[in-house]
XYZ file of C-alpha atoms in Angstrom:
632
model
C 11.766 5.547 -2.841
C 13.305 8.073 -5.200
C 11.265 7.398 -7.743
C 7.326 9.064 -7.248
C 5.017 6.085 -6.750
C 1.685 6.138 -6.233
C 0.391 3.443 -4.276
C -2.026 1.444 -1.117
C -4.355 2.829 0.726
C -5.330 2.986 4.032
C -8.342 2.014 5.960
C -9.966 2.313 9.445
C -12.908 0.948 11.409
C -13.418 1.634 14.957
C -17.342 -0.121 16.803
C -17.418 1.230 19.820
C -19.039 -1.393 21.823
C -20.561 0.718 24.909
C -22.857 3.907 25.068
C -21.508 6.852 24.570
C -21.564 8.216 27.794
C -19.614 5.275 29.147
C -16.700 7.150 26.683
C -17.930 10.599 28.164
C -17.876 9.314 31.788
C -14.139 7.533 31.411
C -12.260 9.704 28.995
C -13.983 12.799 29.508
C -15.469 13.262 25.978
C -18.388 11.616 23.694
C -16.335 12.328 20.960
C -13.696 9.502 22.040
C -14.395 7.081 18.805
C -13.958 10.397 16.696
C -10.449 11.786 18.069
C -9.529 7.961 17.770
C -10.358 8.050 14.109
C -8.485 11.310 13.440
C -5.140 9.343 14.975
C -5.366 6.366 13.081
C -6.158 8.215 9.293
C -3.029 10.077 10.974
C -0.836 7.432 11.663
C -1.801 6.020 7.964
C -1.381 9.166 6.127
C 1.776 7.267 4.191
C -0.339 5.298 2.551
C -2.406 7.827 0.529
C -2.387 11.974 0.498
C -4.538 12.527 -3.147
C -7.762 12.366 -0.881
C -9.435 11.101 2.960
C -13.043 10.325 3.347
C -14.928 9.773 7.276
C -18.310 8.107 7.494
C -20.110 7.303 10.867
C -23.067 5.949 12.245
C -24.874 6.676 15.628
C -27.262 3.171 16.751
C -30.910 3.391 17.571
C -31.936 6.643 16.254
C -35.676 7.735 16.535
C -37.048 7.882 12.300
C -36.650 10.768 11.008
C -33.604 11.588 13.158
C -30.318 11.515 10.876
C -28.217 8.571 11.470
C -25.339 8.509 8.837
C -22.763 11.384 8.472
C -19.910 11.374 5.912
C -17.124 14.085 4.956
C -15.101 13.816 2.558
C -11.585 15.496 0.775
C -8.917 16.205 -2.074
C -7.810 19.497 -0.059
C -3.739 19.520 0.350
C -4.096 17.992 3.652
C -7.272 15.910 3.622
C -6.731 14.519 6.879
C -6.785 17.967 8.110
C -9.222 19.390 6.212
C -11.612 16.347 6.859
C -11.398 16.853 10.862
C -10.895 20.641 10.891
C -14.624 20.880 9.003
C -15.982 17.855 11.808
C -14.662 20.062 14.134
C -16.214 23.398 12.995
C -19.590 21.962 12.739
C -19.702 20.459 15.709
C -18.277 23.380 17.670
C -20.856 26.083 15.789
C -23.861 23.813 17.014
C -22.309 23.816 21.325
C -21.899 27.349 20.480
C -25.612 28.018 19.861
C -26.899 24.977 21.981
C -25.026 25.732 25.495
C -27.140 22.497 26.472
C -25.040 20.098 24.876
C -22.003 20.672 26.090
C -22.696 17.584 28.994
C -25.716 16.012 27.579
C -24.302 13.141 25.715
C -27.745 12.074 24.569
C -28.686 16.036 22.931
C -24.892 15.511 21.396
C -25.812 12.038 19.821
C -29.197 13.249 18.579
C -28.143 16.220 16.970
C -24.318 16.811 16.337
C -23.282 15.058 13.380
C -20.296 12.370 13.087
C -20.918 11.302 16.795
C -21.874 7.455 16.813
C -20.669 4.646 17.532
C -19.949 2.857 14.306
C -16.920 4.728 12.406
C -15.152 4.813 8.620
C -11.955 6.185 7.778
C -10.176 5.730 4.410
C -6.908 7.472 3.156
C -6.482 7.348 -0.601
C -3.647 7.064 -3.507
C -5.398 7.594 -6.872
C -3.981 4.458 -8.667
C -7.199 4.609 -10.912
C -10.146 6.900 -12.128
C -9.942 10.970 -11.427
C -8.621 12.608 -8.475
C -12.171 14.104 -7.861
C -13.656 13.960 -3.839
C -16.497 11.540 -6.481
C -13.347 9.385 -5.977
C -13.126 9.562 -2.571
C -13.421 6.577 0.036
C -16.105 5.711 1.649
C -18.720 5.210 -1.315
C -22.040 5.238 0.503
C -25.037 3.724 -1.309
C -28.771 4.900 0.263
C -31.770 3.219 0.989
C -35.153 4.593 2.607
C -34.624 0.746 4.543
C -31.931 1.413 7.143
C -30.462 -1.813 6.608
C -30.323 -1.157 2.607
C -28.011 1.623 3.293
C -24.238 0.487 2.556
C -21.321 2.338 3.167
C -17.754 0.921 1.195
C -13.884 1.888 2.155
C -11.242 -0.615 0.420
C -7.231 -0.902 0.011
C -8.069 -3.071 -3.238
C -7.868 -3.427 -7.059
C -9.734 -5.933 -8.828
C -8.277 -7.499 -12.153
C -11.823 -8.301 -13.470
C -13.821 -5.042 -13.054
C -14.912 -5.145 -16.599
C -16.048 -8.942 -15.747
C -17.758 -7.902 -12.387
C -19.621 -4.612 -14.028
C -21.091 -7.070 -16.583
C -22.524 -9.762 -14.179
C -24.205 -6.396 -12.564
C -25.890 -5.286 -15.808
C -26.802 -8.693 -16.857
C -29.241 -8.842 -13.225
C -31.028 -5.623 -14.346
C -28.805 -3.096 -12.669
C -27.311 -0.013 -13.997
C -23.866 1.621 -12.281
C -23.511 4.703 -13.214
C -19.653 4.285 -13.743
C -16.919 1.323 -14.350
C -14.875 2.062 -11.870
C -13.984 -0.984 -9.208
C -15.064 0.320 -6.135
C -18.668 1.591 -7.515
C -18.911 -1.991 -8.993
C -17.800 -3.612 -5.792
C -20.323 -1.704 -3.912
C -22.979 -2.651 -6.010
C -22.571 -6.035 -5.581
C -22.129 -6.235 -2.166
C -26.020 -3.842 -2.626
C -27.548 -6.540 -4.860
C -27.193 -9.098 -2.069
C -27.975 -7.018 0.709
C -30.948 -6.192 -0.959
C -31.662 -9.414 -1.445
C -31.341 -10.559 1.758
C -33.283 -8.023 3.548
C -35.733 -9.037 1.126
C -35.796 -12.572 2.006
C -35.838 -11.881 5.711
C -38.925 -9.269 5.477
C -40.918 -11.862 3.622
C -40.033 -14.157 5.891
C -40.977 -12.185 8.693
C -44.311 -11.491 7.444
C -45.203 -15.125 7.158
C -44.062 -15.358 11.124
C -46.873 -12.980 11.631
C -44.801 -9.379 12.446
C -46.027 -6.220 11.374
C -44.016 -4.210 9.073
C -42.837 -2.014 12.003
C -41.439 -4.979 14.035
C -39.839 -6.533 11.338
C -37.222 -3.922 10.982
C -34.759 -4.599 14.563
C -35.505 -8.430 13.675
C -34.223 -7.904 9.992
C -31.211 -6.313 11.573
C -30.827 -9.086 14.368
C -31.088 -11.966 11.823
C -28.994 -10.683 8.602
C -26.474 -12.658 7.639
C -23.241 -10.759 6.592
C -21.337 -13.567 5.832
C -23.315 -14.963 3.816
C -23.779 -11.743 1.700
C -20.067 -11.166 1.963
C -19.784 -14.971 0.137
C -22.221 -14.013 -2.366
C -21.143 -10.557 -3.531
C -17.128 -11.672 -3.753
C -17.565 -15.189 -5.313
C -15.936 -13.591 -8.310
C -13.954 -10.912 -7.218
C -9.752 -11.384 -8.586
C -7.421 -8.825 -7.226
C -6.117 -7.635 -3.746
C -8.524 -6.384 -1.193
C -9.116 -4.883 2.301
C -12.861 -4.284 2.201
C -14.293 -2.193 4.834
C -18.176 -1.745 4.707
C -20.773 -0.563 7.291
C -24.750 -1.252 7.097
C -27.435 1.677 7.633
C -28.733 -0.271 11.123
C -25.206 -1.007 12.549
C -23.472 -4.217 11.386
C -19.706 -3.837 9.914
C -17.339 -5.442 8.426
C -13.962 -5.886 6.817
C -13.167 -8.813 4.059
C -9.502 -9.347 2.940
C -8.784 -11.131 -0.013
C -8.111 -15.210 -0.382
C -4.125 -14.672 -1.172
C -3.430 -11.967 1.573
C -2.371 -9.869 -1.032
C -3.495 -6.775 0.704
C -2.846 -6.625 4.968
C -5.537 -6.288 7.590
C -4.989 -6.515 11.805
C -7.263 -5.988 14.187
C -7.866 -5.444 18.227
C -10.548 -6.171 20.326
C -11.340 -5.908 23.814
C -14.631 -4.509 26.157
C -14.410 -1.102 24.773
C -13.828 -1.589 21.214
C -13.192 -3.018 17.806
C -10.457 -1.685 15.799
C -9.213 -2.551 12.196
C -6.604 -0.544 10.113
C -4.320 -1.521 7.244
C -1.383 -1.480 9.319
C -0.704 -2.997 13.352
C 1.555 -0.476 14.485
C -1.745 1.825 13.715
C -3.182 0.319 16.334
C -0.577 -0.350 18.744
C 0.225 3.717 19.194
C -3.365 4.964 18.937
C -4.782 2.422 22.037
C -1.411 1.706 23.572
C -1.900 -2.089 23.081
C 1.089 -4.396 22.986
C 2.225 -5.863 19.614
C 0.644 -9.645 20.536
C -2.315 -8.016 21.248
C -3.148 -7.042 17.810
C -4.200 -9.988 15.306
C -3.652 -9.952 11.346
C -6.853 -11.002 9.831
C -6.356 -14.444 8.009
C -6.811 -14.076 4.155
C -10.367 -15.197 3.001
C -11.930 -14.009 6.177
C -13.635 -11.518 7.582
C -14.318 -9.889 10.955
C -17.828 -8.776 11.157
C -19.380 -6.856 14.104
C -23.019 -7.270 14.551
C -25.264 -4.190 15.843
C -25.763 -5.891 18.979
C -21.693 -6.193 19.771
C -21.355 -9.446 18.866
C -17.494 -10.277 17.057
C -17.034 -13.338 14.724
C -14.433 -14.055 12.180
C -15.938 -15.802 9.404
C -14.365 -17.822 6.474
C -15.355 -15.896 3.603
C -13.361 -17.234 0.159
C -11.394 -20.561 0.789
C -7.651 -19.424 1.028
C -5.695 -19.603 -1.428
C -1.427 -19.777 -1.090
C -0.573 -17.126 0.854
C 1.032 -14.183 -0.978
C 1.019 -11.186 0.985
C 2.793 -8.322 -0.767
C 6.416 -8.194 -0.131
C 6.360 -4.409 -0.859
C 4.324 -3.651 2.002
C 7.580 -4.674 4.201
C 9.981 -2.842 1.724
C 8.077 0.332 1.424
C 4.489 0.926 1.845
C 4.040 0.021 5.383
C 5.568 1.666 8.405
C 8.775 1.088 9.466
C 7.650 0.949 13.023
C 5.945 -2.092 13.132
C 8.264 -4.129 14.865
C 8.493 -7.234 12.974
C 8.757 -5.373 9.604
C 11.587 -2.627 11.202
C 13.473 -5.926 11.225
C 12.825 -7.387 7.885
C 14.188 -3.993 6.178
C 17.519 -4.369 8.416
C 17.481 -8.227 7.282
C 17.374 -6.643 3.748
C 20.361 -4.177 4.092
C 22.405 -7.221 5.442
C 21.854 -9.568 2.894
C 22.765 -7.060 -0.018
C 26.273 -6.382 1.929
C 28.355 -9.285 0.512
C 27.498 -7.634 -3.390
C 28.269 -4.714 -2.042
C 31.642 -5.377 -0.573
C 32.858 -7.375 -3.511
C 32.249 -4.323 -6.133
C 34.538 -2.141 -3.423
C 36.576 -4.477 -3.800
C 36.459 -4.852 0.347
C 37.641 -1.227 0.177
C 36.650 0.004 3.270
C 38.722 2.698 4.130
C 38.006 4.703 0.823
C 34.251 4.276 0.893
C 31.388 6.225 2.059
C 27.882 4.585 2.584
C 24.690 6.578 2.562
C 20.878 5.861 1.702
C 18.092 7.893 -0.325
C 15.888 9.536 1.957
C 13.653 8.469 3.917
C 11.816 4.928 3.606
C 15.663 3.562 2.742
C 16.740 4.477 6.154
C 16.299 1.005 7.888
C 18.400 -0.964 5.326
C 20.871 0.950 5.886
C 21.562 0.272 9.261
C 21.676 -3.116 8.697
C 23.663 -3.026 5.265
C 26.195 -0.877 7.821
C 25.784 -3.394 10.673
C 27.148 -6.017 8.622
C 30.122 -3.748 7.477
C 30.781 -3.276 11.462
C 30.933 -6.819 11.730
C 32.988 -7.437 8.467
C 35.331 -4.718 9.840
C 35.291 -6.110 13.274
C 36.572 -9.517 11.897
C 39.201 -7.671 9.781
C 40.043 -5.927 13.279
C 40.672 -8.803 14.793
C 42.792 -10.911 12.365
C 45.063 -7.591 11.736
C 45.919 -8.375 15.389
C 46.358 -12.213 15.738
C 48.667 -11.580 12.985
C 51.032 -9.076 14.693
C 51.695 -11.909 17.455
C 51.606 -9.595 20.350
C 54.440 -7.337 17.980
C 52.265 -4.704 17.332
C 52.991 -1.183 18.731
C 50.103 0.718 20.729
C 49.878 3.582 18.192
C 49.221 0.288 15.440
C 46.658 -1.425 17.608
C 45.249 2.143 17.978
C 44.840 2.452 14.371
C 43.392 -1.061 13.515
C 40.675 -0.354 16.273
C 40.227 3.012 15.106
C 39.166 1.666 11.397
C 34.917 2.054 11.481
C 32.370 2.412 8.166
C 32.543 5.878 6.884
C 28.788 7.107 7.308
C 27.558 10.508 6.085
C 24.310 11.715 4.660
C 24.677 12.608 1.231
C 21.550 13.073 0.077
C 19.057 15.189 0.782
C 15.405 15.566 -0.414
C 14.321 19.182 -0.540
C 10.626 20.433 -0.531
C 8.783 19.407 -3.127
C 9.111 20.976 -6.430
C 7.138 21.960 -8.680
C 7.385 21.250 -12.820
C 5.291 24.503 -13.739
C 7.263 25.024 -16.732
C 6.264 22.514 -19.863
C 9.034 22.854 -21.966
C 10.753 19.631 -21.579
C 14.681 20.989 -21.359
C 13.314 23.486 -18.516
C 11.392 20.682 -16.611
C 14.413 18.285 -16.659
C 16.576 21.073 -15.067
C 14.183 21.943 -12.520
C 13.101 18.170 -11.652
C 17.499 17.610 -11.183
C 16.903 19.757 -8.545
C 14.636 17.718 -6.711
C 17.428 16.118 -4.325
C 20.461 17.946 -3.419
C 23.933 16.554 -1.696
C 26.294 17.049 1.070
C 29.752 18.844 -0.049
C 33.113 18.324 1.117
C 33.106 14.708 2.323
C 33.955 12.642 -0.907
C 37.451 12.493 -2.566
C 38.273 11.556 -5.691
C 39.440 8.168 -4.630
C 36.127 7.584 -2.917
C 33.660 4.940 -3.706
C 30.009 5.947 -3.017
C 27.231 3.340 -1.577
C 23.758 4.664 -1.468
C 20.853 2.560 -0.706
C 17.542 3.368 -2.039
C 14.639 0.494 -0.384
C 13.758 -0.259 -4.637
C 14.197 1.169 -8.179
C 11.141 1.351 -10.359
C 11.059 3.831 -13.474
C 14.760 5.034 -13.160
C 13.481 8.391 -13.854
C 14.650 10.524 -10.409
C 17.591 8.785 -10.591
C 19.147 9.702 -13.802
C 17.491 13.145 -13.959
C 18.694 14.066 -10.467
C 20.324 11.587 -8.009
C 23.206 10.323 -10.052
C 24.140 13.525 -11.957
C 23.742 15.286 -8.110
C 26.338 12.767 -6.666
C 28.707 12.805 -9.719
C 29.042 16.421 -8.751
C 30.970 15.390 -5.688
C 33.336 13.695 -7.998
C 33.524 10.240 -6.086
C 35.826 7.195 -8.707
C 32.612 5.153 -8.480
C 28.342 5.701 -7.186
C 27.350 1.946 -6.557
C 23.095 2.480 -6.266
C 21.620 -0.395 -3.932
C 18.177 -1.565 -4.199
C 16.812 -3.317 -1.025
C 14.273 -4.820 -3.640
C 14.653 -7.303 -6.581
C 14.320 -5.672 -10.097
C 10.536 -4.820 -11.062
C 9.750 -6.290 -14.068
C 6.224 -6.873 -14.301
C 3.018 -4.672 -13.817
C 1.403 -4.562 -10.751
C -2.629 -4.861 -10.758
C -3.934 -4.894 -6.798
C -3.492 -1.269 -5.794
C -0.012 -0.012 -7.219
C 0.569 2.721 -10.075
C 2.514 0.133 -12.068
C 0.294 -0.651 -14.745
C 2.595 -0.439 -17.646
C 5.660 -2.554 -18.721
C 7.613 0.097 -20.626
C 7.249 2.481 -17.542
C 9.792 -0.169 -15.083
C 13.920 -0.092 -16.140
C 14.076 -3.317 -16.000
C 11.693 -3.964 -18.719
C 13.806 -1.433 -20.478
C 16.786 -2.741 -19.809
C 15.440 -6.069 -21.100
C 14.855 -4.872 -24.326
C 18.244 -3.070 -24.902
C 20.057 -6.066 -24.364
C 17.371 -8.098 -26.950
C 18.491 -4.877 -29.398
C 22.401 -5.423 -28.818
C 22.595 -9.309 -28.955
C 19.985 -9.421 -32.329
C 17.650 -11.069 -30.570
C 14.762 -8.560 -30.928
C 13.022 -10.845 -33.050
C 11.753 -12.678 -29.594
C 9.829 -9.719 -28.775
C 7.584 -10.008 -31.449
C 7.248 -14.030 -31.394
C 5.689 -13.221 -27.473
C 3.312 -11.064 -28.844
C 2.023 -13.724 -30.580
C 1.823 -15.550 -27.960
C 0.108 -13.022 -26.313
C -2.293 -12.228 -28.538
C -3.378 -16.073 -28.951
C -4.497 -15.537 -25.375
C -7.151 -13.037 -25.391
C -9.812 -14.875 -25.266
C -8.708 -17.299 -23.169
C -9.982 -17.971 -19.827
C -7.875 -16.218 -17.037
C -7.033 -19.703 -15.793
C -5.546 -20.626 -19.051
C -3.627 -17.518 -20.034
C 0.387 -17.924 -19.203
C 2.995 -15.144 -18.420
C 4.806 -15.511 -21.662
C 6.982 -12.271 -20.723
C 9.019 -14.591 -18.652
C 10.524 -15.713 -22.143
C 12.083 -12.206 -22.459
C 13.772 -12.169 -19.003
C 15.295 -15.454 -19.015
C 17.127 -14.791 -22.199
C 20.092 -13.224 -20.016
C 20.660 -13.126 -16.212
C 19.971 -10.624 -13.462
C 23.350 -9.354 -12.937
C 23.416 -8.456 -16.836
C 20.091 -6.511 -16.360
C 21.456 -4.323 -13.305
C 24.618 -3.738 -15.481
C 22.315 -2.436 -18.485
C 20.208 -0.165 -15.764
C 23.375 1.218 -14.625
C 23.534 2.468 -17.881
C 20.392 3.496 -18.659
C 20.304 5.707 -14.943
C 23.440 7.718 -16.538
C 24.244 9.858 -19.758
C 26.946 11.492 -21.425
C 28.132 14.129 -18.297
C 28.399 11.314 -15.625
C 31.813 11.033 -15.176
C 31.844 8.775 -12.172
C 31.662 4.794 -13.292
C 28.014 3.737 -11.853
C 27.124 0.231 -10.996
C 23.657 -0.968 -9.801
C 22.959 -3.847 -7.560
C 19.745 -5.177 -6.607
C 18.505 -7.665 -4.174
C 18.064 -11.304 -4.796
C 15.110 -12.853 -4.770
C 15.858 -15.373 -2.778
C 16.893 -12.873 0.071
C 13.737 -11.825 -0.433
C 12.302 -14.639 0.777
C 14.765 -14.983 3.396
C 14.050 -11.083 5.102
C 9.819 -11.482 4.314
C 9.210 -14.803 4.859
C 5.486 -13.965 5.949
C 5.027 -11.814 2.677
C 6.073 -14.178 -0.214
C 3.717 -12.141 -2.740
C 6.637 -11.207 -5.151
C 4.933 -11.114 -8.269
C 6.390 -7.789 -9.506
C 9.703 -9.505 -9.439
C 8.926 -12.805 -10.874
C 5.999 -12.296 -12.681
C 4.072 -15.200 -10.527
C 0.973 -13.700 -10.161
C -1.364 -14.754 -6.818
C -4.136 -14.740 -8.724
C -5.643 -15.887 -12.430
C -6.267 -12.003 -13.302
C -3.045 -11.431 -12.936
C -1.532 -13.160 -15.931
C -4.009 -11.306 -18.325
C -2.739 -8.654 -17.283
C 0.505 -9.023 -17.394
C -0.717 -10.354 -20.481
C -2.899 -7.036 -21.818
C 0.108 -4.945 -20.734
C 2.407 -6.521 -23.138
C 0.519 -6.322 -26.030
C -0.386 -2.552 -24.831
C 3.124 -2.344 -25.217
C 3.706 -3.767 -28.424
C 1.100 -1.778 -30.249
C 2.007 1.520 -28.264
C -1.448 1.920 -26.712
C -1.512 3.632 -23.419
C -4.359 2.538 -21.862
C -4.235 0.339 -18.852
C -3.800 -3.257 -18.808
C -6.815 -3.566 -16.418
C-alpha cells in the first residue's frame, strides 16, 4: 500500500497443556512456550510495529511466590527489544544460580516469564498515545489470584463513550476513556462478581477460606462472564484475556469483523490473528488449524480442559475484506489465492484502456503487499496473449513462414519492476515546500525500460488518501516519460470511515470522498452536501439502530467510473505530462475473489454493525463543521 496506513493488530495465546519438564525432556528447553511466543509476535510483526507487549503465567505457585510476569515496548523493534530484555534477565539469574540450568522446577520458581499460560500482542496505534501505557496486554491486579485479569485485543469499539458510562454508573472509576481500559474493566466487574458469588457460595458448603480458592478456580464460569461483560460491546474484536489462577480465553466479535484461528492438540493450545502464524511456527498442516466462529470463544480452563462456547448470537457474517487485500499475510494459502483472483478480475479494465495494446505496454506493481495481484493480473494477460497466439495462426492457414510463427510465439507481457521503495525517510524538515520534496523521494524507479510510446500498468493492492501517490509515485514514473501511467487498485474505492481497528477515521482524509465533492462543485450540485448534513444532524440523538448512512446520497449522485476519472486527477498536477487514468476494482469482484470476507463496509458504506452508521454519521458532520476530532 503506497499510501502509510496504520492499521490491525496482532495477538497470541499459547496454554501449554503439560509440565514443563515434559517441554524440557522433549525439546530440550523449559523455555519451549517462550521461544514459541517470540515466533509467532514474529511472524505477526505486519500487523503492528508502534509497540509489543508479553505477559505469562506459571500454574500452582506456592503464595508469596510471583506468578505473573509482563514486558512491555515502543523501542524501534519491540519484538526485539521485548525478547532481548526476557532474555537478559533470565540469562543474568543461570549466571549467578549455576543450579538452574537443569532444574526445571528452580527455573519455574524463580526465573520470570517461564509458565505455562502465555500473552503476546503486536500493536498499530489507531487510537490514544503511542506511550508503552498504551501497550497490549493491560493487566488489572487483585490480592485474589483469580481477580487478576490480563487483556490483549485486535479490536475497536464504536460505543466506548457508551461502555465507559455503564462502568461509572455501577460505582467504578477508570482512570482513562480509552477502549481497551474500558473493556478490561468490564470484563473486571464481572469477574469480580463472580468470584464473589462462588466464595459465598462456598462458605455456605462449609469450606474454609483457604480451600475455597482451587474450588473458585475449578468452578468459574468464563463464559458466562464473557456474556456478561460484552452484552453491549459494538465494534470489531479479537479479545485475548488470561485470569491470575490459569483460565484463558479469546472472544471474537458476533460479525467476524476481526479474524481468529486456532490449533489444538496434546501439547498445546494456540491462537493468533492469522493461520499461517500457526501453520510455520508448529509445522501443522493448513486443515489442521480452525478459524474461530464469530460470537464464540475458545476458553482453556486451568485444569486443560478446551471448550468453544457461544458467546454473542452471530450476527451476518462480515469478516473484513481488507484483511485478504492487505493486512493479512500473503502466505496463507487460501488468501495468496484470493489476491491473484483480484489481479485477474481487474485485467479486462485494464486491457480495454490499452486499448489491447500489448506489445507497447509494461506492467508493474507498487511494492510489496501488491505483489500477488500482479501475478494474476499478468496471468490473465498470458492467457489473453496465448489466445491472440493462437488465432494469429489459424488465420495464416498453414501459410505462415517459420521466422512469422517464431514471432507470434515469441509475443509475452512485458514485465519489469519499476518501482522501488527505498528506506524509509524521514520528514525532519517542517517547511511544507521542503517536506513535499523530500517525501517525492520516498519511492524511486527503474530507468531505461519505458519509451515514449509506452503505456505503464502498475498495480497497487488499494488507494486510500492519494497522498504518496501524487507527491511521489506518479511524478516518479512521469519521469520515465511513458504516453500513459494507468494506476490499478486491487480494492474498490474507500469512501467511508473505518471504526474497528483502522486509521480511517475521517471522510475528508479518503480521495474518493474528495473526489466526490469536486464533481458536486463542477456539476452545481454542492447544495446536496449541506441538505445531508441535515440529515445528519437530525440523527444525533437517535438510537444507533435508527441512525441511516445518509452519505450514500452523495455517492450515488454519479457513478464509479466518474469518481476514478476525478482521482486520476486529483493524484496529478501541473508537471505530469503523462495522461493518468485510475481504475479500481469492482465491488462485485470483490465478492467474487473474498467470498468468506464479505465485510466491505469501507466501500459501500454498509456497516456490520449499528455503531457503525453513527459514525459514519459523526464523521460527516465532523466534516462539515471542520472539526478534527474523531468520529468515535
Amino acid at each position: 500500500m503506497s499510501d502509510a496506513l496504520k492499521h490491525e493488530c496482532g495477538i497470541a495465546q499459547i496454554r501449554l497443556l503439560k509440565p514443563l519438564e515434559f517441554y524440557k525432556e522433549k525439546y530440550g528447553t523449559a523455555f519451549y512456550g517462550v521461544n514459541k511466543m517470540y515466533l509467532m509476535m514474529e511472524k505477526q510483526h505486519n500487523r503492528g510495529q508502534d509497540g509489543a507487549g508479553f505477559a505469562s503465567i506459571k500454574l500452582d505457585t506456592n503464595p508469596g511466590d510471583r506468578y505473573i510476569s509482563r514486558v512491555r515496548s515502543i523501542a524501534q523493534q519491540p519484538i526485539q527489544d521485548i525478547f532481548a530484555q526476557i532474555n537478559d534477565r533470565i540469562n543474568k539469574e543461570m549466571l549467578e544460580h549455576p543450579e538452574f540450568k537443569e532444574d526445571v522446577a528452580l527455573q519455574k520458581k524463580h526465573l520470570p516469564y517461564i509458565g505455562e499460560v502465555l500473552l503476546g500482542h503486536v500493536r498499530y496505534g489507531t487510537f490514544g498515545k503511542n506511550s508503552v501505557e498504551n501497550v497490549h496486554p493491560f493487566l488489572r491486579q487483585n490480592n485474589w489470584m483469580h481477580r487478576n485479569l490480563i487483556v490483549a485485543g485486535n479490536f475497536n469499539m464504536t460505543n466506548v463513550n457508551e461502555l465507559f458510562d455503564g462502568l461509572v454508573r455501577i460505582g467504578q472509576h477508570p482512570k482513562e476513556k480509552a477502549d481497551t481500559i474500558t473493556i478490561m474493566e468490564k470484563i473486571g466487574h464481572f469477574l469480580d462478581d463472580a468470584v464473589a458469588k462462588k466464595y459465598k457460595q462456598l462458605k455456605k458448603e462449609g469450606y474454609s477460606k483457604n480451600e475455597c480458592s482451587p474450588l473458585i478456580a475449578d468452578r468459574l464460569n468464563v463464559a458466562k462472564i464473557l456474556k456478561r461483560a460484552s452484552k453491549n460491546w459494538d465494534g470489531g474484536y479479537a479479545m485475548a484475556g488470561l485470569l491470575g489462577h490459569g483460565d484463558a480465553f479469546v472472544l471474537r466479535d458476533p460479525a467476524g469483523i476481526r479474524p481468529a484461528y486456532y490449533y489444538k492438540d496434546d501439547e498445546v493450545v494456540v491462537v493468533a490473528s492469522e493461520r499461517p502464524v500457526i501453520q510455520t511456527v508448529f509445522n501443522v498442516d493448513f486443515d489442521d488449524v480452525k478459524e474461530l466462529e464469530p460470537g464464540h470463544a475458545i476458553i482453556t480452563k486451568k485444569s486443560g480442559e478446551v471448550s468453544i462456547k457461544k458467546i454473542i448470537e452471530p450476527l451476518e457474517r462480515k469478516a473484513c475484506s481488507f484483511e485478504r487485500i492487505y493486512f493479512s499475510r500473503g502466505s496463507d494459502a487460501e488468501i495468496y489465492q484470493e489476491r491473484k483472483k483480484l489481479g485477474k478480475l481487474l485485467m479486462p479494465k485494464v486491457l480495454e484502456a490499452i486499448e489491447n495494446d500489448t506489445k507497447n505496454t509494461v506492467f508493474s506493481y507498487i511494492p510489496n503487499t501488491a505483489e500477488t495481484s500482479f501475478f494474476g493480473m499478468i496471468e490473465t494477460v498470458e492467457d489473453f496473449l496465448n489466445k491472440r497466439k493462437t488465432q494469429a495462426i489459424l488465420d495464416g492457414k498453414g501459410g505462415l513462414s517459420a521466422e512469422r510463427v517464431k514471432d507470434i510465439l515469441n509475443e509475452r507481457p512485458r514485465i519489469e519492476k519499476i518501482a522501488i521503495k527505498d528506506v524509509k525517510l524521514r520528514t525532519f524538515i517542517t517547511e511544507d515546500s521542503s517536506r513535499d520534496d523530500l517525501v517525492a523521494h520516498v519511492y524511486d524507479v527503474t530507468y531505461g525500460v519505458i519509451k515514449p510510446t509506452d503505456n505503464l500498468v502498475i498495480i497497487d493492492d488499494s488507494i486510500v488518501r492519494g497522498t504518496t501517490l501524487k507527491k511521489s509515485i506518479i511524478k516518479m514514473m512521469d519521469r520515465l516519460h511513458p504516453k500513459k501511467i494507468i494506476v490499478v487498485s486491487s480494492a474498490p474505492q474507500i469512501r467511508y470511515p473505518d471504526c474497528y481497528g483502522i486509521d480511517m477515521a475521517r471522510l475528508e482524509d479518503l480521495i474518493a470522498f474528495r473526489a466526490m465533492l469536486e464533481l458536486l462543485e463542477e456539476n452545481n450540485k454542492y447544495h446536496l452536501v449541506r441538505e445531508v448534513y441535515e440529515k445528519c444532524k437530525a440523527q444525533e440523538n437517535l438510537e444507533d439502530k435508527d441512525v441511516r448512512n445518509f452519505v450514500k446520497e452523495l455517492y450515488s449522485e454519479f457513478t464509479a467510473d466518474a469518481i476514478s476519472n476525478k482521482i486520476a486527477e486529483l493524484i496529478c498536477d501541473e508537471t505530469v505530462n503523462a495522461k493518468v487514468e485510475t481504475i479500481f476494482q469492482p465491488i462485485d469482484n470483490l465478492h467474487k475473489a473474498c467470498p468468506k470476507n464479505l465485510g466491505d463496509w469501507y466501500f459501500t458504506g454498509n456497516y456490520p454493525t449499528v455503531g457503525g452508521n453513527r459514525v459514519v454519521n459523526r464523521a460527516f458532520i465532523n466534516f462539515y463543521e471542520g472539526n478534527k476530532e474523531r468520529a468515535y
